[in-house]
XYZ file of C-alpha atoms in Angstrom:
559
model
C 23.556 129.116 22.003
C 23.773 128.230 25.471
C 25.914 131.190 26.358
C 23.352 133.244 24.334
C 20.141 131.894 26.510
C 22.096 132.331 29.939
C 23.019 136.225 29.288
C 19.027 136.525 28.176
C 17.334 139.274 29.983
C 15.252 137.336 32.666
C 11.586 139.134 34.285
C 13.082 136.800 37.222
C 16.519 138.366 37.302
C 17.428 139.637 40.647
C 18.115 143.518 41.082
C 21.311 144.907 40.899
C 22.098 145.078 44.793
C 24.099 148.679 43.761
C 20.831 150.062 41.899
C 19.214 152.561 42.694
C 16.082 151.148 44.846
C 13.521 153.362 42.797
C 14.978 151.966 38.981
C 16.659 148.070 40.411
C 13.017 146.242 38.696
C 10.640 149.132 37.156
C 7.052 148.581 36.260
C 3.936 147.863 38.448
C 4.659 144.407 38.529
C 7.584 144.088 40.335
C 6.568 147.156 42.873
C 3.552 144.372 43.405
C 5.747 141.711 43.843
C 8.787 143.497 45.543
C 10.420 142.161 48.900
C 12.470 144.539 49.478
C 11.512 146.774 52.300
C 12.228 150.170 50.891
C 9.593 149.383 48.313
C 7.059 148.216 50.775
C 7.465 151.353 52.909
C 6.668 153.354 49.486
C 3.472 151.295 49.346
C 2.485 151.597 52.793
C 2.913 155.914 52.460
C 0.965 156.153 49.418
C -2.061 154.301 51.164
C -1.929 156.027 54.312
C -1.803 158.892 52.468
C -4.899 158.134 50.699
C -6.969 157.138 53.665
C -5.387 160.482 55.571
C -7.169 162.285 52.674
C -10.603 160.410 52.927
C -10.237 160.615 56.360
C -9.524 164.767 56.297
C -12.585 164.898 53.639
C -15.026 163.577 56.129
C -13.817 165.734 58.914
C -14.377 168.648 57.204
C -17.950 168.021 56.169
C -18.673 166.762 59.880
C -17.091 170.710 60.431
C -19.077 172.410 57.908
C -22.534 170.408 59.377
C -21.931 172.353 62.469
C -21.075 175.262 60.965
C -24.926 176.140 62.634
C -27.767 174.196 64.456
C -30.022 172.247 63.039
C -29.319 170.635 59.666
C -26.832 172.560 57.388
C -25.533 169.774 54.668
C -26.443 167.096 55.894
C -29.115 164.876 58.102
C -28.895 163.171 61.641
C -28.559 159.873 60.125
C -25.892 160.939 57.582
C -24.015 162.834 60.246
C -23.528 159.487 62.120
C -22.253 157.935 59.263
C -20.066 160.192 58.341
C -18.657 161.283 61.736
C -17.946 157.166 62.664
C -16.145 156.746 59.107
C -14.300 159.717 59.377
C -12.847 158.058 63.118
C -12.777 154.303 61.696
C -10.607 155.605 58.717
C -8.245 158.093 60.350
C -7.845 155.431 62.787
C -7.786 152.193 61.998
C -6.509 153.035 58.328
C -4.094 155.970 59.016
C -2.754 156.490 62.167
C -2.198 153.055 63.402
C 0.030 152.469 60.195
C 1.288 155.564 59.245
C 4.537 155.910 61.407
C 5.508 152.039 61.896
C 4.055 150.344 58.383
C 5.326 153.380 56.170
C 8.263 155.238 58.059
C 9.129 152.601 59.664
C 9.282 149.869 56.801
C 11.814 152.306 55.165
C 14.209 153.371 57.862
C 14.469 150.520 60.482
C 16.569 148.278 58.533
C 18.308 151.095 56.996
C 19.335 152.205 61.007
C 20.528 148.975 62.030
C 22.762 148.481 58.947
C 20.750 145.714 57.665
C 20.059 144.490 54.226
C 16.133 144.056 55.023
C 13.519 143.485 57.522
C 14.419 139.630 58.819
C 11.024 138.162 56.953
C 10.892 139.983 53.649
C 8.302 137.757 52.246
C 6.146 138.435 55.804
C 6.665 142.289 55.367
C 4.831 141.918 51.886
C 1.755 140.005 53.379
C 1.317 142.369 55.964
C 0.648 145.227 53.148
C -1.634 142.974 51.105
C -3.167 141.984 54.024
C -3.400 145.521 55.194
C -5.018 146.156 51.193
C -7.425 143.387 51.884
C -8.551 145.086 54.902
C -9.156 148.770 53.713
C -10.988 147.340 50.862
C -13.700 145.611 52.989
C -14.021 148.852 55.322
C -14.692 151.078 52.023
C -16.710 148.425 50.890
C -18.982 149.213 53.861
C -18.910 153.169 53.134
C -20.863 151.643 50.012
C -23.178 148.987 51.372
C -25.027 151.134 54.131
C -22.039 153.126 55.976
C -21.855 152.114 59.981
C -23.169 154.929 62.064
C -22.212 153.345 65.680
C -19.120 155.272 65.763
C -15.580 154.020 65.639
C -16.206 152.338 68.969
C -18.497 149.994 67.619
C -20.455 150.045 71.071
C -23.351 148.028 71.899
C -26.039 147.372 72.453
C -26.143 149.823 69.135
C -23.867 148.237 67.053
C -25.869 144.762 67.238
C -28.889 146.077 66.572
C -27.867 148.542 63.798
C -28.985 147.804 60.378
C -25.681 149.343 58.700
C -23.078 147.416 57.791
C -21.466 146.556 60.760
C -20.035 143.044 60.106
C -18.142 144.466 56.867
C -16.746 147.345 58.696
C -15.329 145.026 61.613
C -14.516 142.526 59.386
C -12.523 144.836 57.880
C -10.589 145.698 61.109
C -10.632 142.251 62.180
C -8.118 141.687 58.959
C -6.188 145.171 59.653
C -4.910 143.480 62.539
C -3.335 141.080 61.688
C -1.497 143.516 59.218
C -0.327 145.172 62.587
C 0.760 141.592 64.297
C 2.813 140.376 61.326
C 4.282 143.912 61.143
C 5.273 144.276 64.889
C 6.601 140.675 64.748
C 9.257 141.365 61.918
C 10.615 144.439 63.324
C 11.022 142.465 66.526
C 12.995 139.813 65.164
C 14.398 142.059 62.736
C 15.854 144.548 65.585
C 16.858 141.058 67.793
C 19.115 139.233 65.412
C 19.826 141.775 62.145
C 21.976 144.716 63.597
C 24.736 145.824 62.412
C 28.380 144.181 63.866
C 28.987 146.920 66.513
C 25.367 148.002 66.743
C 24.688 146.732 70.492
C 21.383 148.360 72.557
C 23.006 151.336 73.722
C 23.789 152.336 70.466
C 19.597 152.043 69.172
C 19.147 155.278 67.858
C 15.753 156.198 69.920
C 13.299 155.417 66.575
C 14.147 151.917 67.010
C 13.508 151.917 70.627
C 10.317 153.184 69.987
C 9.356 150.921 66.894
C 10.512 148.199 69.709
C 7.697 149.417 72.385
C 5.195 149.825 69.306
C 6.202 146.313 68.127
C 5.249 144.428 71.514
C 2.251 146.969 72.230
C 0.840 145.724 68.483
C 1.906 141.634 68.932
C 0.087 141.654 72.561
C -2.536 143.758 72.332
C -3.803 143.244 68.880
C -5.097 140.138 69.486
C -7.654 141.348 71.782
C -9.562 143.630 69.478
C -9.448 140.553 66.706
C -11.124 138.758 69.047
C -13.813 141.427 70.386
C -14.340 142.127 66.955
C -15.210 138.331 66.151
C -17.415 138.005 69.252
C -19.377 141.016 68.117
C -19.932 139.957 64.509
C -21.151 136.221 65.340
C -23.736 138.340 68.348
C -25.172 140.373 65.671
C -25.024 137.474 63.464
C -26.165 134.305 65.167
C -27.110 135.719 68.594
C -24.669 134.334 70.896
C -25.948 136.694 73.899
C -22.259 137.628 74.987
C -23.005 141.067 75.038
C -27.171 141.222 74.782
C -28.541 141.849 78.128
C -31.739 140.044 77.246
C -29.757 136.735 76.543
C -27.766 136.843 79.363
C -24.917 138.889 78.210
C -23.228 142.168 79.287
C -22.790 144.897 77.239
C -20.020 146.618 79.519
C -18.034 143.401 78.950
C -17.861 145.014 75.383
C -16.100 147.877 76.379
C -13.967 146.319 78.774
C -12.166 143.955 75.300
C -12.422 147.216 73.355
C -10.719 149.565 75.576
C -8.338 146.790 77.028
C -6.545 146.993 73.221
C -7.277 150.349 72.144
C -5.921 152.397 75.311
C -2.626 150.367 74.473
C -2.988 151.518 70.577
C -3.253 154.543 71.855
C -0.166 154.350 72.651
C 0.616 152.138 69.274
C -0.262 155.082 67.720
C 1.808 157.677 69.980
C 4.584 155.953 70.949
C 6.350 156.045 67.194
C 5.403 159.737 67.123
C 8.085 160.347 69.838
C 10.232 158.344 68.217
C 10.592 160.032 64.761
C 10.637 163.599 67.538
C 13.670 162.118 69.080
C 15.565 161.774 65.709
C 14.548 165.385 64.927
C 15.635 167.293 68.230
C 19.026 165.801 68.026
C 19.147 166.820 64.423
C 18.571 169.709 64.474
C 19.958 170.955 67.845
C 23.333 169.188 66.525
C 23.912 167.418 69.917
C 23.047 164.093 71.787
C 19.916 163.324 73.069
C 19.858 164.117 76.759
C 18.856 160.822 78.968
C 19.158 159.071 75.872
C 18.653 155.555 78.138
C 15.639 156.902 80.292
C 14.155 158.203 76.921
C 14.354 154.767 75.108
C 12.982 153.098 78.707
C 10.060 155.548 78.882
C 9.281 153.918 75.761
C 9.082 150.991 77.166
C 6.815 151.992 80.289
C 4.487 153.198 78.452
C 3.849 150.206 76.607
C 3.865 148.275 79.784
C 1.664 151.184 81.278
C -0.609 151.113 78.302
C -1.915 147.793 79.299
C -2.861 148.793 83.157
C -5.257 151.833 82.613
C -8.209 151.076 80.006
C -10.729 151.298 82.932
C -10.492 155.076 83.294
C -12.351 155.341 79.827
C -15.388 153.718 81.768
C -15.571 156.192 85.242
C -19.378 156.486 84.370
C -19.974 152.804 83.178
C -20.729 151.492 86.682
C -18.174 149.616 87.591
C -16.802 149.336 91.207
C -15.412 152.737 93.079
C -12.328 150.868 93.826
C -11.782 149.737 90.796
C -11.635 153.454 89.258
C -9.768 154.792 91.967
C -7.131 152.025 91.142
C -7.624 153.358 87.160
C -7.214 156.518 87.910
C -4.345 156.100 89.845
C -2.513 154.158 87.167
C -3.267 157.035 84.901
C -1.272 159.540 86.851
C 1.286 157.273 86.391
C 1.519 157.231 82.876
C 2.290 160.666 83.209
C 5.478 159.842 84.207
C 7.256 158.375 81.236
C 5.347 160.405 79.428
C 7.477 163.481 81.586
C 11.023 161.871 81.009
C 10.614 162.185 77.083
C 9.179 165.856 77.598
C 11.560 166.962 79.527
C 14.714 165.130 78.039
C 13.541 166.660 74.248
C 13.760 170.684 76.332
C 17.140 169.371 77.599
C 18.724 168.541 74.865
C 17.098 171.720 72.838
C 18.585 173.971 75.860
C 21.897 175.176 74.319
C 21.481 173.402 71.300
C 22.466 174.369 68.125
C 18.715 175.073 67.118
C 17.960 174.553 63.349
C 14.473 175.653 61.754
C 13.936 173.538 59.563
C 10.081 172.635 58.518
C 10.749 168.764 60.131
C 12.160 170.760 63.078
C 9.078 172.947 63.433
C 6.597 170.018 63.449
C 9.014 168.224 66.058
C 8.275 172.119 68.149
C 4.465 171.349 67.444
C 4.543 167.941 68.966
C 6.393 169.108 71.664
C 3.997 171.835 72.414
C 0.686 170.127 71.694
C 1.567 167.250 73.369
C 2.004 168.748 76.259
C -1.515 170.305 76.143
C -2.766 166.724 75.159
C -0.939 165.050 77.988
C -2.419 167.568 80.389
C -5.814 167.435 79.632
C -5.451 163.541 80.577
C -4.613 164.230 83.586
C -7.932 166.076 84.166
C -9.372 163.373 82.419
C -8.107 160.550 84.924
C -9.605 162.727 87.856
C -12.473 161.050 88.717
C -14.532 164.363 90.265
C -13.573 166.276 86.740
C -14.320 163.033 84.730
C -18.095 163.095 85.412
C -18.494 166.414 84.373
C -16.220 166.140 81.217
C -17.414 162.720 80.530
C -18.381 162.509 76.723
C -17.798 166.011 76.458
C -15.939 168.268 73.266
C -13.274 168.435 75.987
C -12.601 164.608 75.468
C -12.546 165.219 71.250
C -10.387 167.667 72.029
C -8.248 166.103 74.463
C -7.786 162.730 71.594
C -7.551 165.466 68.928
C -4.398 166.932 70.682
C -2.564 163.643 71.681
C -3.358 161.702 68.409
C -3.250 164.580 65.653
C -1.144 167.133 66.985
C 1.187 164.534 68.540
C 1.344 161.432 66.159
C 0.019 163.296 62.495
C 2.521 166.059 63.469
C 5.005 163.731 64.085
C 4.513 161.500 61.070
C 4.816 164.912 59.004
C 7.910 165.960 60.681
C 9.339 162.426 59.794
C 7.856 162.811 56.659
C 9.905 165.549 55.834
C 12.380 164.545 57.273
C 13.164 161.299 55.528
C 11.784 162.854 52.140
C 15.194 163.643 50.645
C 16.557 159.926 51.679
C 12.904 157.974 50.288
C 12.987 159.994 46.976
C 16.449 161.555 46.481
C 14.637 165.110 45.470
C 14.545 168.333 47.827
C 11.522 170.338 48.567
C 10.913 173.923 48.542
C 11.453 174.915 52.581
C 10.008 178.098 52.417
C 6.585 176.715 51.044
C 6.953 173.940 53.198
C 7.148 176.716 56.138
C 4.133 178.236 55.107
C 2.438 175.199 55.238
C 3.266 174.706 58.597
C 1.979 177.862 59.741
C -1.252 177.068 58.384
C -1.213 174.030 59.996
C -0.205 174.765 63.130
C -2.670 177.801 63.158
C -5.494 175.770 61.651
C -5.331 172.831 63.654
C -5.121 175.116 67.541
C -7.932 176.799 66.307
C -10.013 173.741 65.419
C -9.719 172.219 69.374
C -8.840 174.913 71.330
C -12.389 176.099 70.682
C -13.620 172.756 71.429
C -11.822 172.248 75.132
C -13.864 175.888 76.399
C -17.523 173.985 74.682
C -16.772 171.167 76.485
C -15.801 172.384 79.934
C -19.249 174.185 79.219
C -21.659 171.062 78.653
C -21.353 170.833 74.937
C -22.102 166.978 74.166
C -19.684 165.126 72.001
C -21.590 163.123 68.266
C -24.451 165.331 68.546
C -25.898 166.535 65.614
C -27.535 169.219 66.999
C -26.748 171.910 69.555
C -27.946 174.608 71.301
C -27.594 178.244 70.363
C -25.264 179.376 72.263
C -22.287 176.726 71.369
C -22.689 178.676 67.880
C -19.832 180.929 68.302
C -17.159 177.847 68.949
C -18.571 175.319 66.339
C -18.073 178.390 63.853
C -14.109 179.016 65.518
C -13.760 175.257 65.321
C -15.116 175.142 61.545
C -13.308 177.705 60.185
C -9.830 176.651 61.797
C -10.566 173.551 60.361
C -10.388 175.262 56.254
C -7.181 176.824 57.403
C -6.113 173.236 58.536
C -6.934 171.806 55.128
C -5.532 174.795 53.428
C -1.996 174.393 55.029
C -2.224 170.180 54.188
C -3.240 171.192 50.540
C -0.261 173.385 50.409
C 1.961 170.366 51.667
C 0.887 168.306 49.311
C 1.924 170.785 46.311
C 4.923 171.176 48.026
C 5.586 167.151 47.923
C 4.227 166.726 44.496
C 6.582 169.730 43.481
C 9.447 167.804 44.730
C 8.894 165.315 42.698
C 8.804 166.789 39.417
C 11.171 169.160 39.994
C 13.009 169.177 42.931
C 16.798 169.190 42.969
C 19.150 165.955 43.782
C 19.660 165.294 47.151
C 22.999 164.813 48.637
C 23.262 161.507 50.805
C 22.836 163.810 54.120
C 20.897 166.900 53.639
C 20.832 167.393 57.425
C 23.979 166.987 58.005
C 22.725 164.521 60.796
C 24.807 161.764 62.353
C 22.210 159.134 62.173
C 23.236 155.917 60.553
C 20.177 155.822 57.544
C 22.379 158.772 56.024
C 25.266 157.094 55.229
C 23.591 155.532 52.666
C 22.980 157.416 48.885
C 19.696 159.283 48.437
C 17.665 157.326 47.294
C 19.206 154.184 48.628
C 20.728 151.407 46.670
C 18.713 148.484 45.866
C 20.303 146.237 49.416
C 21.070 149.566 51.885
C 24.994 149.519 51.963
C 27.351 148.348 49.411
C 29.275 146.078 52.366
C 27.953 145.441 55.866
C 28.922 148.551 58.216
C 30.793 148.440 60.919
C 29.422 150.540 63.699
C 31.947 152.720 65.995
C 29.777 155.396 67.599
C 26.275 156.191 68.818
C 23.581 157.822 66.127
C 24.036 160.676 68.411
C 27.523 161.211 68.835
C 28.117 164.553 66.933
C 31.567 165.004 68.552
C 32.893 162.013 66.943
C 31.616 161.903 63.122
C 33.340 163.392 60.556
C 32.787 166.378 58.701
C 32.276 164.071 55.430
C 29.682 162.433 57.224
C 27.480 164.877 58.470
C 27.638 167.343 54.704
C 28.328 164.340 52.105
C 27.309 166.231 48.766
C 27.428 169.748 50.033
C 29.063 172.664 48.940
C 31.989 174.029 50.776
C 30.531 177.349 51.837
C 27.812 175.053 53.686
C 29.972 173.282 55.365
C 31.912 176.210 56.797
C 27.969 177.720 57.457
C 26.996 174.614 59.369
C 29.610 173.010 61.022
């Protein structure tokens, strides 16, 4: 009887570490109550996902509204409201998350040859808390949406009747989602690599979740806090921000930008990363200045803390003090550079592959590059004041955060599918998707850096005449945009249902996460590895490494 009760099936059995991670516990309860970090990464990408797609639904109807002056769909009030949720969403819900939370929750440990993150039980707070948050920012979509914009500037925003205090509130909680995040892959990357696994063999994602990590632990704190300040002004009337009390409403925009010029960086930083893994990929060689790449990474966080000032060159504040800004900002440039030009090294000569990840890594690289240029006009205090709240500056954000960091999180996306889900996607769909992508999204902003230069005011709901011809370019590259994202996600879905097994390394890439099975067992590696090489050293892994599962006449094609 004894015997009989032991061997019982227990609901508090632990998985079978060489399971399958998708089948070791089914059912919704133990997804909910999962530690392991594979799971959690699942979780993460299905509610990015989900706020990317409420996000994209509000763009386009702030798109169609300007299809033509004057009112089209919509009023002036519901314009506001619908423009500030469409940037609170994409970026406090999507972008900030999407690369480190979701990608990164499923690779990192996976890369260093660990079992899991180093505080499992941590990693699934951070998603509940991260829950908890989204839930009382759509809560204020339904209680009288905020209309400040994502910015939450005052004097406005403490004087608005919309629901202000739920929407920060909201982010208030989101951040520490980010904090408890940034702190486990910290420790995680300190103390739980692999034996063998010493810094110079990071691949360059880890160096960048690293940067990302410390940008999120420092800097975070500083919006919590500006947040909290501006909920007890509206609410009790504190006067730290009301003029008429005593207060200084600039001081608000000094706490805001002093985080969010480093999350700007939160947000791009981890889209480099996942570009780094795909150039060497797919150009089959190592990353070129592999050390001053994962460096950069590490000047820009340290730069992304010395240069909020030059979004306040019209704010009044001192001349010196924006010369000193903008001269910082030219320096940012320069990391910024090294990973540019390192990614066109290591692509010159390269064995170039076109795969759909590898195209998006191309887009990055190219728009990027437009992004990181228009800065530079941007930190140019003569060309400031004219472009100052401009379409040039939408534009400008538009390039650096969706064409860098959404096209990276795609390309990573993709990239990673085959290894998250063990299925293969259709390519050539996938490729057409790109193209409307790609297309869609250059004609969206390009259209809006020529209305800008011209004196076309950013958040207005109304316009003159004769910006008609670009908000009409800019609209209808944005239905090609959503066209090309609706195609990706019946590509994905596809997969799903009926896409074929993947082998353990699709790729044929030398990075460590694909010596593991597709989809991974339950605890990542069956014994601990041993690491002998670099993630990039394609001269020294074997042919059974790089084409595990493929047949011999792609082998002979590929290697």
């Amino acid at each position: 009887m004894a015997t009989e009760v032991a061997n019982a099936p227990s609901h508090h059995e632990e998985p079978d570490p060489n399971e399958n991670y998708l089948k070791a516990g089914r059912g919704i309860w133990s997804w909910m109550t999962t530690l392991d970090h594979k799971r959690i990464g699942v979780m993460y990408l299905v509610a990015v996902i989900l706020a990317f797609f409420m996000g994209g639904m509000f763009a386009l109807l702030i798109r169609l509204e300007l299809l033509t002056p004057g009112r089209t769909i919509m009023g002036a009030a519901t314009y506001n409201r619908v423009f500030t949720l469409h940037g609170a969403i994409m970026v406090f819900l999507f972008i900030i998350p999407s690369i480190p939370a979701a990608l990164g929750n499923f690779v990192l440990p996976i890369m260093l040859g660990a079992k899991d993150v180093a505080f499992p039980r941590l990693n699934l707070m951070s998603f509940y808390v991260y829950v908890v948050g989204a839930v009382f920012c759509l809560f204020s979509i339904v209680s009288g949406a905020i209309d400040t914009g994502w910015t939450f500037y005052t004097p406005y925003s403490t004087t608005s009747s919309s629901s202000v205090v739920s929407m920060t509130l909201g982010v208030f909680i989101l951040g520490f989602s980010s904090i408890l995040t940034g702190l486990n892959f910290i420790v995680t990357i300190h103390k739980l690599r692999a034996p063998g696994m010493h810094w110079r063999r990071l691949p360059l994602f880890i160096w960048g979740m690293y940067a990302t990590s410390i940008m999120q632990v420092l800097a975070t704190p500083v919006l919590a806090i500006t947040l909290a300040l501006l909920a007890m002004e509206k609410l009790l009337g504190l006067g730290i921000f009301d003029a008429s009390l005593g207060g200084d409403p600039v001081l608000f925009q000094h706490f805001f930008w002093f985080y969010s010029h480093p999350a700007v960086y939160i947000m791009i930083v981890p889209g480099m990363a996942v570009v780094s893994e795909l150039f060497a990929t797919f150009s089959r060689r190592a990353v070129f200045g592999y050390f001053a790449i994962a460096m950069s990474s590490l000047g820009l966080a340290l730069l992304g803390f010395l240069v909020w000032g030059h979004h306040m060159f019209t704010s009044g504040q001192s001349e010196f003090a924006t010369m000193v800004f903008s001269g910082l900002t030219m320096l940012v440039a320069i990391p910024s550079g090294v990973k540019t030009f390192n990614w066109t090294a290591t692509l010159y000569k390269g064995s170039i592959w076109l795969t759909t990840p590898m195209l998006y890594a191309l887009a990055f690289l190219v728009q990027f590059a437009i992004g990181g240029l228009t800065g530079l006009f941007l930190g140019v205090l003569s060309i400031d004041i004219h472009l100052h709240d401009t379409y040039f500056v939408v534009a400008h954000f538009h390039y650096v955060m969706m064409g860098g960091t959404v096209m990276g999180f795609v390309g990573g996306l993709l990239y990673w599918w085959p290894k998250i889900t063990g299925k293969l996607y259709n390519e050539t769909a996938a490729k057409v998707s790109f193209g409307f992508v790609f297309a869609g999204f250059n004609a969206v902003f390009i259209a809006q850096f020529i209305m800008g230069s011209r004196g076309m005011p950013r958040r207005y709901y109304d316009y003159v005449p004769e910006f008609r011809p670009y908000h009409a370019f800019s609209t209808y590259g944005s239905w090609i945009l959503a066209v090309g994202f609706f195609i990706l996600a019946g590509v994905l879905i596809q997969s799903l249902r009926k896409g074929a097994k993947a082998p353990p390394n699709p790729w044929g890439s030398a990075g460590f996460e694909w010596n593991t099975a597709s989809p991974p067992i339950f605890s990542n590696f069956a014994e601990t590895p041993v690491i002998t090489r670099g993630p990039y050293d394609y001269h020294e892994a074997t042919e059974e490494e790089l084409f595990d599962g493929f047949p011999e006449d792609f082998k002979k094609t590929e290697s």
